[in-house]
Amino acid sequence: MNLKRYMAKVSTSNFRTGMVIEVDNELYSIVDYQHVKPGKGGAFLRTKLKGVVNEKNIEKTFRSGESVNEVRVEHQPYQFLYLDGNLYYFMNQETFEQVPIEEERINKSEFIAEGQVCTLVVDVDNEQILYVYPPDHIVAEVADTRPGLKGDTAQGGSKPATLTSGATIQVPLFINEGEEIKVDTRTGEYIERVTSN
């Protein structure tokens, strides 16, 4: 893959979560970053990076003010239609154009369910879909979990629950099959039970 294209230089002081940068001729998105000011020596930036194409997770330290190549990306909403083999089909809700995307380009695929609007991250200059991720918060139905016991309270322990999308997360003991819950897909954590009015 030729990365010598239209990439802008960006300083580490402009880093933000989700930004796509070039490291060793590979594209990585910034998952997390932390400014560190040691007692001695110069400040630096500790980052956690996720490979856009290669799926590798790496940690890398940059000197404060160091310049790196940023890849211009757009975040476009597409609705997930269906899975066929290892291809996920998404639809642009304005043009109704359908695009197949390989499973390895899907982040957190276990949280993606039919009809959900996900975000496609597109390399603007090369018109290439880099990866897809689900919304930060989703409402999902609990497909399978142990029944709650009488007397369980919100302060009690937790138990595993499988969602209709396929993800397994920890939920409070009072959550039952068939109930809808809100989940943070970034951490895989239960947020709250969703009650229909």
Tab-separated table of C-alpha atoms in Angstrom:
chain	number	residue	atom	x	y	z
A	1	MET	CA	0.000	0.000	0.000
A	2	ASN	CA	1.491	3.304	-1.066
A	3	LEU	CA	1.265	5.749	1.825
A	4	LYS	CA	3.166	8.548	0.118
A	5	ARG	CA	0.051	10.482	-0.681
A	6	TYR	CA	-1.612	13.623	0.629
A	7	MET	CA	-0.737	13.478	4.293
A	8	ALA	CA	-0.502	16.548	6.469
A	9	LYS	CA	2.092	16.923	9.200
A	10	VAL	CA	0.568	17.280	12.640
A	11	SER	CA	2.163	17.977	16.000
A	12	THR	CA	1.667	15.686	18.975
A	13	SER	CA	0.073	18.665	20.754
A	14	ASN	CA	-2.839	18.297	18.310
A	15	PHE	CA	-3.371	14.586	18.946
A	16	ARG	CA	-6.956	13.533	19.601
A	17	THR	CA	-8.708	10.211	20.051
A	18	GLY	CA	-9.691	8.657	16.726
A	19	MET	CA	-7.086	10.567	14.709
A	20	VAL	CA	-5.350	8.379	12.126
A	21	ILE	CA	-1.571	8.748	11.849
A	22	GLU	CA	1.229	6.989	10.007
A	23	VAL	CA	3.729	5.019	12.097
A	24	ASP	CA	6.412	2.927	10.343
A	25	ASN	CA	4.482	3.020	7.047
A	26	GLU	CA	1.335	1.648	8.708
A	27	LEU	CA	-1.866	3.478	9.602
A	28	TYR	CA	-2.915	3.609	13.257
A	29	SER	CA	-5.804	5.291	14.989
A	30	ILE	CA	-5.172	6.901	18.358
A	31	VAL	CA	-7.110	4.967	20.996
A	32	ASP	CA	-5.724	6.774	24.029
A	33	TYR	CA	-2.988	9.287	24.790
A	34	GLN	CA	-1.448	10.836	27.874
A	35	HIS	CA	0.828	13.842	28.269
A	36	VAL	CA	3.699	13.051	30.637
A	37	LYS	CA	5.916	15.702	32.209
A	38	PRO	CA	8.749	13.965	34.053
A	39	GLY	CA	10.760	15.778	36.731
A	40	LYS	CA	13.818	15.637	34.494
A	41	GLY	CA	14.024	15.712	30.723
A	42	GLY	CA	11.485	16.832	28.158
A	43	ALA	CA	7.768	16.183	28.170
A	44	PHE	CA	6.459	13.344	26.034
A	45	LEU	CA	3.228	11.759	24.896
A	46	ARG	CA	2.421	8.121	25.654
A	47	THR	CA	-0.072	6.688	23.165
A	48	LYS	CA	-2.073	3.537	22.613
A	49	LEU	CA	-2.571	2.919	18.909
A	50	LYS	CA	-4.713	0.456	16.982
A	51	GLY	CA	-3.698	-0.645	13.494
A	52	VAL	CA	-6.297	0.490	10.986
A	53	VAL	CA	-5.553	-2.246	8.474
A	54	ASN	CA	-3.353	-4.673	10.413
A	55	GLU	CA	-5.445	-4.636	13.650
A	56	LYS	CA	-2.269	-4.600	15.780
A	57	ASN	CA	-2.409	-2.806	19.109
A	58	ILE	CA	0.800	-0.991	19.967
A	59	GLU	CA	2.000	1.537	22.502
A	60	LYS	CA	4.288	4.291	21.290
A	61	THR	CA	5.931	7.276	22.921
A	62	PHE	CA	6.364	10.550	21.049
A	63	ARG	CA	8.441	13.552	22.077
A	64	SER	CA	6.304	16.566	22.910
A	65	GLY	CA	5.969	18.701	19.764
A	66	GLU	CA	7.143	15.906	17.451
A	67	SER	CA	5.501	15.918	14.007
A	68	VAL	CA	3.814	12.902	12.436
A	69	ASN	CA	1.817	12.343	9.260
A	70	GLU	CA	-1.945	12.543	9.710
A	71	VAL	CA	-4.249	10.794	7.267
A	72	ARG	CA	-7.312	12.862	6.425
A	73	VAL	CA	-10.336	10.804	7.305
A	74	GLU	CA	-14.066	11.373	7.220
A	75	HIS	CA	-16.525	9.707	9.554
A	76	GLN	CA	-19.614	8.748	7.578
A	77	PRO	CA	-22.817	7.226	8.992
A	78	TYR	CA	-23.905	4.009	7.276
A	79	GLN	CA	-26.640	1.582	8.311
A	80	PHE	CA	-25.696	-2.055	8.815
A	81	LEU	CA	-27.905	-4.280	6.654
A	82	TYR	CA	-26.663	-7.868	6.879
A	83	LEU	CA	-23.692	-10.199	7.140
A	84	ASP	CA	-22.828	-12.494	4.229
A	85	GLY	CA	-19.901	-14.808	4.977
A	86	ASN	CA	-17.210	-12.451	6.253
A	87	LEU	CA	-18.619	-9.390	4.463
A	88	TYR	CA	-20.668	-6.823	6.339
A	89	TYR	CA	-23.025	-4.854	4.077
A	90	PHE	CA	-23.659	-1.221	4.953
A	91	MET	CA	-25.950	1.315	3.267
A	92	ASN	CA	-25.541	5.049	2.814
A	93	GLN	CA	-28.853	6.419	4.107
A	94	GLU	CA	-28.917	9.309	1.645
A	95	THR	CA	-27.839	7.622	-1.604
A	96	PHE	CA	-28.922	4.051	-0.619
A	97	GLU	CA	-25.570	2.866	-2.024
A	98	GLN	CA	-24.544	-0.441	-0.439
A	99	VAL	CA	-20.915	-1.244	0.352
A	100	PRO	CA	-19.458	-4.603	1.462
A	101	ILE	CA	-16.715	-4.388	4.105
A	102	GLU	CA	-14.430	-7.228	5.220
A	103	GLU	CA	-14.830	-8.481	8.775
A	104	GLU	CA	-11.242	-7.555	9.700
A	105	ARG	CA	-12.105	-3.877	9.127
A	106	ILE	CA	-14.988	-3.986	11.605
A	107	ASN	CA	-14.166	-2.790	15.110
A	108	LYS	CA	-16.257	-4.259	17.935
A	109	SER	CA	-18.284	-6.361	15.484
A	110	GLU	CA	-19.880	-8.167	18.428
A	111	PHE	CA	-21.869	-4.990	19.189
A	112	ILE	CA	-23.162	-4.471	15.638
A	113	ALA	CA	-26.751	-5.502	14.958
A	114	GLU	CA	-28.965	-5.225	11.882
A	115	GLY	CA	-30.415	-1.778	11.305
A	116	GLN	CA	-27.804	-0.046	13.451
A	117	VAL	CA	-26.178	3.120	12.138
A	118	CYS	CA	-22.411	2.703	12.377
A	119	THR	CA	-19.530	4.983	11.411
A	120	LEU	CA	-17.358	4.275	8.388
A	121	VAL	CA	-13.937	5.896	8.602
A	122	VAL	CA	-12.830	6.776	5.087
A	123	ASP	CA	-9.361	7.800	3.889
A	124	VAL	CA	-10.535	10.882	1.968
A	125	ASP	CA	-7.568	11.244	-0.365
A	126	ASN	CA	-7.560	7.603	-1.425
A	127	GLU	CA	-11.308	6.940	-1.169
A	128	GLN	CA	-10.602	3.824	0.877
A	129	ILE	CA	-12.694	2.586	3.796
A	130	LEU	CA	-10.258	2.105	6.657
A	131	TYR	CA	-12.514	0.688	9.350
A	132	VAL	CA	-16.011	0.710	10.820
A	133	TYR	CA	-17.133	1.097	14.403
A	134	PRO	CA	-20.498	0.945	16.198
A	135	PRO	CA	-22.073	3.858	18.105
A	136	ASP	CA	-20.447	4.580	21.494
A	137	HIS	CA	-23.723	3.684	23.227
A	138	ILE	CA	-26.203	1.108	21.996
A	139	VAL	CA	-29.466	-0.305	23.264
A	140	ALA	CA	-29.392	-4.093	22.981
A	141	GLU	CA	-31.643	-6.935	24.003
A	142	VAL	CA	-30.352	-9.577	26.415
A	143	ALA	CA	-30.580	-12.900	24.555
A	144	ASP	CA	-29.239	-15.164	27.293
A	145	THR	CA	-28.433	-14.829	30.981
A	146	ARG	CA	-29.064	-16.660	34.253
A	147	PRO	CA	-32.371	-15.677	35.875
A	148	GLY	CA	-32.106	-13.046	38.596
A	149	LEU	CA	-32.680	-14.176	42.164
A	150	LYS	CA	-35.253	-12.665	44.469
A	151	GLY	CA	-33.720	-10.061	46.718
A	152	ASP	CA	-30.989	-9.090	44.240
A	153	THR	CA	-30.338	-5.377	44.382
A	154	ALA	CA	-28.543	-2.877	42.182
A	155	GLN	CA	-25.639	-2.950	44.640
A	156	GLY	CA	-25.219	-6.699	44.242
A	157	GLY	CA	-22.783	-8.605	42.063
A	158	SER	CA	-22.823	-9.170	38.345
A	159	LYS	CA	-23.327	-12.042	35.919
A	160	PRO	CA	-22.539	-12.636	32.244
A	161	ALA	CA	-25.219	-11.853	29.659
A	162	THR	CA	-25.155	-12.460	25.910
A	163	LEU	CA	-26.717	-9.758	23.749
A	164	THR	CA	-28.649	-10.397	20.528
A	165	SER	CA	-25.689	-8.871	18.636
A	166	GLY	CA	-23.448	-11.657	20.011
A	167	ALA	CA	-21.448	-9.723	22.619
A	168	THR	CA	-21.131	-11.102	26.145
A	169	ILE	CA	-20.899	-8.505	28.906
A	170	GLN	CA	-21.288	-8.327	32.689
A	171	VAL	CA	-24.699	-7.096	33.908
A	172	PRO	CA	-26.267	-6.639	37.349
A	173	LEU	CA	-28.002	-9.701	38.815
A	174	PHE	CA	-31.492	-8.189	38.374
A	175	ILE	CA	-31.256	-8.099	34.551
A	176	ASN	CA	-33.271	-10.827	32.806
A	177	GLU	CA	-33.509	-12.310	29.312
A	178	GLY	CA	-35.556	-10.227	26.880
A	179	GLU	CA	-34.807	-6.945	28.663
A	180	GLU	CA	-33.168	-4.078	26.827
A	181	ILE	CA	-30.055	-2.498	28.264
A	182	LYS	CA	-27.788	0.380	27.347
A	183	VAL	CA	-24.158	-0.576	26.738
A	184	ASP	CA	-20.958	1.406	26.222
A	185	THR	CA	-19.362	-0.321	23.209
A	186	ARG	CA	-15.975	1.312	23.868
A	187	THR	CA	-15.559	-0.465	27.203
A	188	GLY	CA	-18.150	-3.238	26.901
A	189	GLU	CA	-19.749	-2.012	30.118
A	190	TYR	CA	-23.394	-2.106	31.140
A	191	ILE	CA	-24.818	1.388	31.682
A	192	GLU	CA	-28.498	0.975	32.596
A	193	ARG	CA	-31.686	-0.938	32.007
A	194	VAL	CA	-33.922	0.602	29.334
A	195	THR	CA	-37.569	0.735	30.264
A	196	SER	CA	-40.140	1.428	27.580
A	197	ASN	CA	-42.667	4.072	28.551
